[in-house]
Structure formats: structure tokens, C-alpha cells
Coordinates of C-alpha atoms in Angstrom, one line a residue:
M1 CA -0.3 -28.7 -74.1
Y2 CA -1.6 -25.2 -73.3
A3 CA -4.8 -26.7 -72.0
L4 CA -2.7 -28.9 -69.6
V5 CA -0.6 -26.0 -68.4
F6 CA -3.8 -23.9 -67.8
Y7 CA -5.4 -26.8 -65.9
V8 CA -2.4 -27.3 -63.6
F9 CA -2.2 -23.5 -63.0
F10 CA -6.0 -23.3 -62.3
K11 CA -5.9 -26.3 -59.9
Q12 CA -3.0 -24.7 -58.0
Q13 CA -4.9 -21.4 -57.7
V14 CA -8.0 -23.3 -56.4
E15 CA -5.9 -25.1 -53.8
R16 CA -4.3 -21.9 -52.7
N17 CA -7.7 -20.2 -52.4
R18 CA -9.0 -23.1 -50.4
T19 CA -6.1 -22.9 -48.0
L20 CA -6.5 -19.1 -47.7
H21 CA -10.2 -19.5 -47.1
R22 CA -9.6 -22.2 -44.4
Y23 CA -7.0 -19.9 -42.6
L24 CA -9.4 -16.9 -42.8
R25 CA -12.3 -19.0 -41.5
N26 CA -10.3 -20.4 -38.6
L27 CA -8.7 -17.1 -37.6
D28 CA -9.9 -16.0 -34.2
W29 CA -11.4 -12.7 -35.2
I30 CA -12.5 -11.9 -31.7
L31 CA -8.9 -12.0 -30.6
I32 CA -7.7 -10.0 -33.5
W33 CA -10.3 -7.2 -32.9
T34 CA -9.5 -7.2 -29.2
V35 CA -5.8 -6.7 -29.8
L36 CA -6.5 -4.0 -32.3
L37 CA -8.9 -2.2 -29.9
L38 CA -6.3 -2.4 -27.1
T39 CA -3.5 -1.0 -29.3
G40 CA -5.8 1.8 -30.6
I41 CA -6.7 2.7 -27.0
G42 CA -3.0 2.6 -26.1
M43 CA -2.2 5.1 -28.9
V44 CA -4.9 7.4 -27.6
L45 CA -3.6 7.2 -24.0
I46 CA 0.0 7.6 -25.1
A47 CA -0.9 10.7 -27.1
S48 CA -2.7 12.2 -24.0
A49 CA 0.0 11.2 -21.5
T50 CA 2.8 12.8 -23.6
H51 CA 0.8 15.8 -24.7
G52 CA 2.8 18.2 -22.5
D53 CA 6.1 16.9 -23.9
E54 CA 4.9 17.3 -27.4
L55 CA 4.0 20.9 -26.9
V56 CA 7.6 21.6 -25.8
S57 CA 9.2 19.6 -28.6
G58 CA 6.7 20.4 -31.3
S59 CA 6.3 16.8 -32.3
N60 CA 4.4 13.7 -31.2
R61 CA 7.5 11.5 -31.3
F62 CA 6.1 9.0 -28.8
V63 CA 3.0 8.3 -30.8
Q64 CA 4.9 8.3 -34.1
R65 CA 7.4 5.8 -32.8
Q66 CA 4.8 3.5 -31.3
G67 CA 2.7 3.7 -34.4
L68 CA 5.7 2.9 -36.7
F69 CA 6.6 -0.2 -34.7
L70 CA 2.9 -1.2 -34.5
L71 CA 2.8 -1.4 -38.3
V72 CA 6.0 -3.4 -38.4
D73 CA 4.8 -5.7 -35.6
V74 CA 1.5 -6.4 -37.4
L75 CA 3.4 -7.5 -40.5
L76 CA 5.6 -9.7 -38.4
A77 CA 2.6 -11.2 -36.7
V78 CA 1.0 -11.9 -40.1
G79 CA 4.2 -13.7 -41.0
I80 CA 4.2 -15.8 -37.9
I81 CA 0.6 -16.8 -38.6
S82 CA 1.7 -18.1 -42.0
L83 CA 4.3 -20.4 -40.5
D84 CA 3.6 -23.7 -38.7
Y85 CA 4.0 -23.2 -35.0
H86 CA 5.4 -26.8 -34.8
S87 CA 8.6 -25.4 -36.2
L88 CA 9.1 -23.6 -32.9
K89 CA 9.4 -27.0 -31.2
R90 CA 12.4 -27.9 -33.3
I91 CA 14.3 -24.7 -32.5
A92 CA 13.1 -24.4 -28.9
L93 CA 16.4 -25.5 -27.2
P94 CA 18.7 -23.4 -29.5
L95 CA 16.4 -20.4 -29.0
Y96 CA 16.4 -21.0 -25.2
G97 CA 20.2 -21.1 -25.2
F98 CA 20.4 -17.9 -27.3
T99 CA 18.1 -16.2 -24.8
V100 CA 20.2 -17.3 -21.9
L101 CA 23.3 -15.9 -23.6
L102 CA 21.5 -12.6 -24.2
L103 CA 20.6 -12.5 -20.5
L104 CA 24.2 -13.2 -19.5
G105 CA 25.3 -10.4 -21.8
V106 CA 22.9 -8.0 -20.0
M107 CA 24.4 -9.1 -16.7
F108 CA 28.0 -8.3 -17.7
F109 CA 27.5 -5.5 -20.2
G110 CA 24.1 -4.0 -19.4
H111 CA 23.2 -1.2 -17.0
A112 CA 20.4 -0.7 -14.5
S113 CA 17.5 1.7 -15.2
L114 CA 14.6 2.0 -12.9
G115 CA 10.2 -30.1 -8.2
I116 CA 9.8 -30.8 -12.0
P117 CA 12.8 -30.9 -14.5
A118 CA 11.0 -28.2 -16.5
C119 CA 11.5 -25.9 -13.5
L120 CA 15.2 -25.8 -14.4
F121 CA 14.4 -24.1 -17.7
M122 CA 12.5 -21.5 -15.8
V123 CA 14.9 -21.0 -13.0
I124 CA 17.9 -20.0 -15.2
P125 CA 16.3 -17.0 -16.9
F126 CA 14.5 -16.2 -13.7
V127 CA 17.8 -15.9 -11.8
L128 CA 19.5 -14.0 -14.6
V129 CA 16.8 -11.4 -14.9
L130 CA 16.5 -11.1 -11.2
R131 CA 20.2 -10.3 -11.1
Q132 CA 19.9 -7.4 -13.5
P133 CA 17.9 -6.5 -11.3
D134 CA 14.3 -6.8 -12.6
L135 CA 12.0 -8.5 -10.2
G136 CA 8.8 -7.8 -12.1
T137 CA 10.0 -9.4 -15.4
A138 CA 11.6 -12.3 -13.4
L139 CA 8.2 -13.1 -11.9
V140 CA 6.7 -13.3 -15.4
F141 CA 8.7 -16.5 -15.9
V142 CA 7.1 -17.9 -12.8
A143 CA 3.6 -17.0 -14.1
I144 CA 4.3 -18.6 -17.5
A145 CA 5.6 -21.8 -15.8
F146 CA 2.6 -22.1 -13.5
S147 CA 0.2 -21.5 -16.4
M148 CA 1.8 -24.5 -18.2
F149 CA 1.8 -26.6 -15.1
W150 CA -1.9 -25.9 -14.5
V151 CA -3.1 -27.0 -18.0
C152 CA -0.9 -30.2 -17.6
G153 CA -2.9 -31.1 -14.5
F154 CA -0.6 -29.7 -11.8
K155 CA -2.2 -30.6 -8.5
L156 CA -3.3 -27.8 -6.2
K157 CA -1.7 -29.3 -3.2
W158 CA 1.7 -28.7 -4.8
I159 CA 0.9 -25.1 -5.2
G160 CA 0.2 -25.0 -1.4
V161 CA 3.5 -26.7 -0.8
L162 CA 5.4 -24.2 -2.9
A163 CA 3.6 -21.3 -1.3
G164 CA 4.6 -22.7 2.1
V165 CA 8.2 -23.0 1.0
F166 CA 8.2 -19.5 -0.3
A167 CA 6.7 -18.2 3.0
C168 CA 9.4 -20.0 5.0
A169 CA 12.1 -18.6 2.6
A170 CA 10.8 -15.1 2.6
P171 CA 13.1 -13.8 5.4
V172 CA 16.1 -15.2 3.5
L173 CA 15.0 -13.8 0.1
W174 CA 14.5 -10.4 1.8
R175 CA 18.3 -10.2 2.4
F176 CA 18.9 -10.6 -1.4
L177 CA 16.6 -7.8 -2.4
H178 CA 18.0 -4.4 -3.4
E179 CA 17.1 -1.5 -1.1
Y180 CA 14.7 0.1 -3.6
Q181 CA 12.9 -3.3 -3.9
R182 CA 12.5 -3.4 -0.1
N183 CA 11.2 0.1 -0.1
R184 CA 8.6 -0.8 -2.7
I185 CA 7.3 -3.6 -0.5
R186 CA 7.3 -1.3 2.6
V187 CA 5.5 1.4 0.7
F188 CA 3.0 -1.2 -0.6
L189 CA 2.1 -1.9 3.0
D190 CA 2.0 1.8 3.9
P191 CA 2.2 4.3 1.0
E192 CA 2.4 7.2 3.5
L193 CA 5.7 5.9 4.8
D194 CA 7.5 7.8 2.1
P195 CA 5.0 10.1 0.4
F196 CA 7.6 12.1 -1.5
G197 CA 9.9 9.2 -2.4
A198 CA 9.0 5.5 -2.9
G199 CA 5.3 6.1 -2.2
Y200 CA 4.9 9.0 -4.5
H201 CA 4.0 7.0 -7.6
V202 CA 1.2 5.0 -5.9
I203 CA -0.3 8.0 -4.1
Q204 CA -0.4 10.1 -7.3
S205 CA -1.8 7.1 -9.3
K206 CA -4.6 6.6 -6.8
I207 CA -5.4 10.3 -6.8
A208 CA -5.6 10.3 -10.6
I209 CA -7.9 7.2 -10.8
G210 CA -10.1 8.5 -8.0
S211 CA -10.5 11.9 -9.5
G212 CA -11.8 10.4 -12.7
M213 CA -14.9 9.3 -10.9
L214 CA -17.6 7.7 -13.2
W215 CA -17.1 9.3 -16.6
G216 CA -13.6 10.9 -16.3
K217 CA -12.3 14.4 -16.9
G218 CA -12.1 14.0 -20.7
F219 CA -9.3 13.4 -23.2
M220 CA -6.2 15.4 -22.4
Q221 CA -8.0 16.9 -19.4
G222 CA -6.5 14.9 -16.6
T223 CA -4.6 17.2 -14.2
Q224 CA -2.4 14.6 -12.6
S225 CA -1.1 13.3 -15.9
Q226 CA -1.1 16.6 -17.9
L227 CA 0.7 18.6 -15.1
D228 CA 3.3 15.9 -14.6
F229 CA 2.2 14.9 -11.1
L230 CA 2.0 11.3 -12.2
P231 CA 5.4 9.8 -13.1
E232 CA 5.8 7.3 -15.9
N233 CA 2.3 8.1 -17.1
H234 CA 2.9 6.8 -20.6
T235 CA 4.5 3.6 -19.6
D236 CA 4.0 1.8 -16.2
F237 CA 1.2 4.0 -15.0
I238 CA -0.8 4.5 -18.2
F239 CA -3.8 2.8 -16.6
A240 CA -4.0 5.7 -14.2
V241 CA -4.3 8.0 -17.2
A242 CA -7.2 6.0 -18.5
G243 CA -8.9 6.1 -15.1
E244 CA -8.5 9.8 -14.7
E245 CA -9.5 10.9 -18.2
F246 CA -12.2 8.2 -19.0
G247 CA -13.3 7.4 -15.5
F248 CA -14.6 4.2 -14.0
V249 CA -16.5 3.3 -17.2
G250 CA -13.4 3.6 -19.4
A251 CA -11.3 1.6 -17.0
V252 CA -13.9 -1.2 -16.8
L253 CA -14.1 -1.3 -20.6
I254 CA -10.4 -1.8 -20.8
L255 CA -10.5 -4.5 -18.2
L256 CA -13.3 -6.2 -20.1
L257 CA -11.1 -6.2 -23.3
Y258 CA -8.4 -7.9 -21.3
L259 CA -10.9 -10.4 -20.0
V260 CA -11.8 -11.3 -23.6
L261 CA -8.1 -11.6 -24.4
I262 CA -7.5 -14.1 -21.6
W263 CA -10.7 -16.0 -22.5
R264 CA -9.6 -16.4 -26.1
G265 CA -6.1 -17.4 -25.1
L266 CA -7.5 -20.1 -22.8
T267 CA -9.9 -21.3 -25.5
I268 CA -7.1 -21.6 -28.0
A269 CA -5.0 -23.5 -25.4
L270 CA -7.7 -26.0 -24.5
N271 CA -8.6 -26.6 -28.2
A272 CA -5.0 -26.9 -29.5
E273 CA -4.4 -30.0 -31.6
D274 CA -1.3 -31.2 -29.6
R275 CA 0.3 -30.8 -26.2
F276 CA 3.0 -28.4 -27.5
G277 CA 0.3 -26.0 -28.8
M278 CA -1.6 -26.3 -25.5
L279 CA 1.5 -25.4 -23.5
L280 CA 2.5 -22.6 -25.8
A281 CA -0.9 -21.0 -25.8
S282 CA -1.3 -21.4 -22.0
G283 CA 2.1 -19.9 -21.3
I284 CA 1.3 -16.8 -23.5
T285 CA -2.1 -16.4 -21.8
G286 CA -0.4 -16.6 -18.4
M287 CA 2.0 -14.0 -19.4
Y288 CA -0.8 -11.6 -20.5
L289 CA -2.8 -12.3 -17.3
F290 CA 0.2 -11.7 -15.0
H291 CA 1.1 -8.4 -16.7
V292 CA -2.5 -7.1 -16.4
L293 CA -3.0 -8.2 -12.7
V294 CA 0.4 -6.7 -11.6
N295 CA 0.2 -3.5 -13.6
V296 CA -3.4 -2.6 -12.8
G297 CA -2.9 -3.8 -9.2
M298 CA 0.1 -1.5 -8.6
T299 CA -1.8 1.5 -10.1
I300 CA -4.6 1.1 -7.6
G301 CA -2.4 0.2 -4.7
I302 CA -3.1 -3.5 -4.2
M303 CA 0.3 -4.7 -5.7
P304 CA 3.9 -3.5 -5.1
V305 CA 5.2 -1.2 -7.8
T306 CA 7.2 -3.1 -10.4
G307 CA 8.3 -2.3 -13.9
V308 CA 5.7 -4.5 -15.6
P309 CA 4.0 -2.7 -18.5
L310 CA 0.4 -3.0 -19.4
P311 CA 0.1 -5.2 -22.6
F312 CA -0.7 -3.2 -25.8
L313 CA -1.3 0.0 -23.8
S314 CA 2.0 1.0 -22.3
Y315 CA 4.5 2.9 -24.5
G316 CA 7.5 0.7 -25.3
V317 CA 8.9 -0.9 -28.5
S318 CA 10.1 -4.1 -26.9
S319 CA 6.8 -4.6 -24.9
L320 CA 4.6 -3.9 -28.0
T321 CA 6.7 -6.2 -30.2
T322 CA 6.7 -9.1 -27.8
N323 CA 2.9 -8.8 -27.2
M324 CA 2.1 -8.6 -30.9
L325 CA 4.4 -11.5 -31.8
V326 CA 3.0 -13.9 -29.2
A327 CA -0.6 -12.8 -30.3
G328 CA 0.5 -14.0 -33.7
V329 CA 1.6 -17.3 -32.2
L330 CA -1.9 -17.7 -30.5
L331 CA -3.6 -17.1 -33.9
N332 CA -1.1 -19.6 -35.5
I333 CA -2.2 -22.3 -33.0
N334 CA -5.8 -21.5 -33.6
V335 CA -5.8 -21.8 -37.4
R336 CA -4.2 -25.3 -37.1
H337 CA -6.3 -26.9 -34.4
T338 CA -8.7 -29.7 -35.3
R339 CA -11.8 -28.6 -33.4
L340 CA -13.1 -25.0 -33.2
Q341 CA -15.2 -24.1 -30.1
F342 CA -16.5 -20.8 -28.8

């Protein structure tokens, strides 16, 4: 009897170890280390960007808060990896409905601070977020949708058609933009139009990045960020802090890490075992790509200024949590695919 119990227990342990070994073997360690490196760099940049505030308050509350939520988010991401991502398919519609209700709640109770049937699912949250108003985040939904359409074989000619429709509708859409959004577009075309107002962020950001030259001024040695010439230096314009203090070399290394992040996301999408996993991974990758292009683009003056944070680098609990959780989903898809390619 004891021998039988011991045998059953031993067999269960062996099966558990085999499952754990399979999960560990199929984990995308390149993606994991990339995310950890980006979050580590983010903590360093946040510490530098908020150094002046910490001297006044006597505490590094920004770093402490970001670090605390990073630990929680890592645990949540590990929990997501242990679940089967197919369960998300079963709760997709209720989760979507709940998200729409939350967006409606923001519309009525929140406050402002700074072709295909699938399009209907994108249009509703797009319009609700745009009404908050938050144009940058609203455009993220468009980027996610186009990423999914692309991996599904969306023909390029339809992209041209949609671009033409948007160009024709631009004068009409201009009337629905808020004045500060119009100013951001005007300043994007000519930053000197309002150098002490709407154009101030971009001008100071370009000065900060340019002054870093090749190797940068050094950690906590950036004059634009340390002397508060650069607004929002720990959130939307944190890439400018990197460019000023670590120079062209540091900025390129960060961009290379983002390139690896996008590469691994696309690899996971293309190797997913089913269509749902492919769409989920491609949507997440598109979200990452859009955030990086828009955020970095606005800091160097080739994109209009929007409130789109830089993934894993910008200070912000909601941004960090979202990026860590969807990274966990990518890893979840990866450990369950049938073919592993690098």
C-alpha cells in the first residue's frame, strides 16, 4: 500500500517536473531579458529625471513607486504565463464589454489632464477614448487593428484606399479636434510658431538630445532635464533624458532593445499554434511598435506631441502594468506553440 502511494506521488512529481522543464525550455529568454533590461534602464532614467524633485522632498518616491509596481507586475506576468491563453478567447466579449463600460465611465465621470466587421470592435473604444480627449491612445487601437489585419493577409491596396479616405476626410476631422490638438499639429510643422507655448516641449527635447552628442553628459549631468527646462522628463519625454545623458550611443542601444522586442513579438505571432494566438501576439507587437515610433518620433520632432509613453521606460503605473502583462501574454503564447523557430 505504501509502495503504491509512493509510486503515484513519485510519478506525479516527475510529470510536474517534465511540464516545468518544457515551459522553461520554451520560454523566450531573449524577450524576457530584453524586457528586464528596458525596465532597468527605465528605473535609471526615472531616478535621474526626478533627481531634483527628490532633493527637495528628501525621498525618491518616483523610483520607489515604479519599483514596487514592477515587482507586482512581474508576479502578475508569471501568473499569466501559467494560464492557457486560450481562456482569453472565452472571455473576450465580456472583457470587451467591460472595457467599453469603463470608457463610458471615464466620459461621464472622468476629467481631462494633459470595411471589415472587426473594425466595429476597434471603432467603439477609439471613439470613446478620442472623446476623453486622448488622441494618442485612441490611435493605439488603430495600430493594433492594422497589425492584426496585416498578419491576416490584409491587402496593401486597401491600406491605400483607407489612406485616401483619411486624406479626404482630414478637413472634416480638423473641425472635431480640440484647439490644443490643432496647436500640436501646427507646432509639429513649425516648432518656432509658439516657442514658449505649444512648441516649448519639442524645442527643449531636441536641445537635450542634441547636446548629448556621441557619449552624453553622464548620469544625472543633463542640464535640460536636471534644471527643469525639459517638461515631463520622467514620462513622455524620458527618451530625451536618455539622449542627453547617454548620448547617441545610449539612444541607439535603447532603440536596438526595442528592435529585439518587436522581432521577438513578430516571431511569436508567426509561430503561434492557432489563429487566435497569432492575432493576439501581432496586436501586442503592433501596440509596442506604435508607442515606440510615436514617442521617440515626438522627442526628436518628426511626430506631433501626444501623450503616448515609451514602453517600460516612462514613469507610470498603468503603462508599466499594461506592458508587463501583455509581455506575459506573449510568453504564454510562446510556451504553447508547436514549432519553435529563431
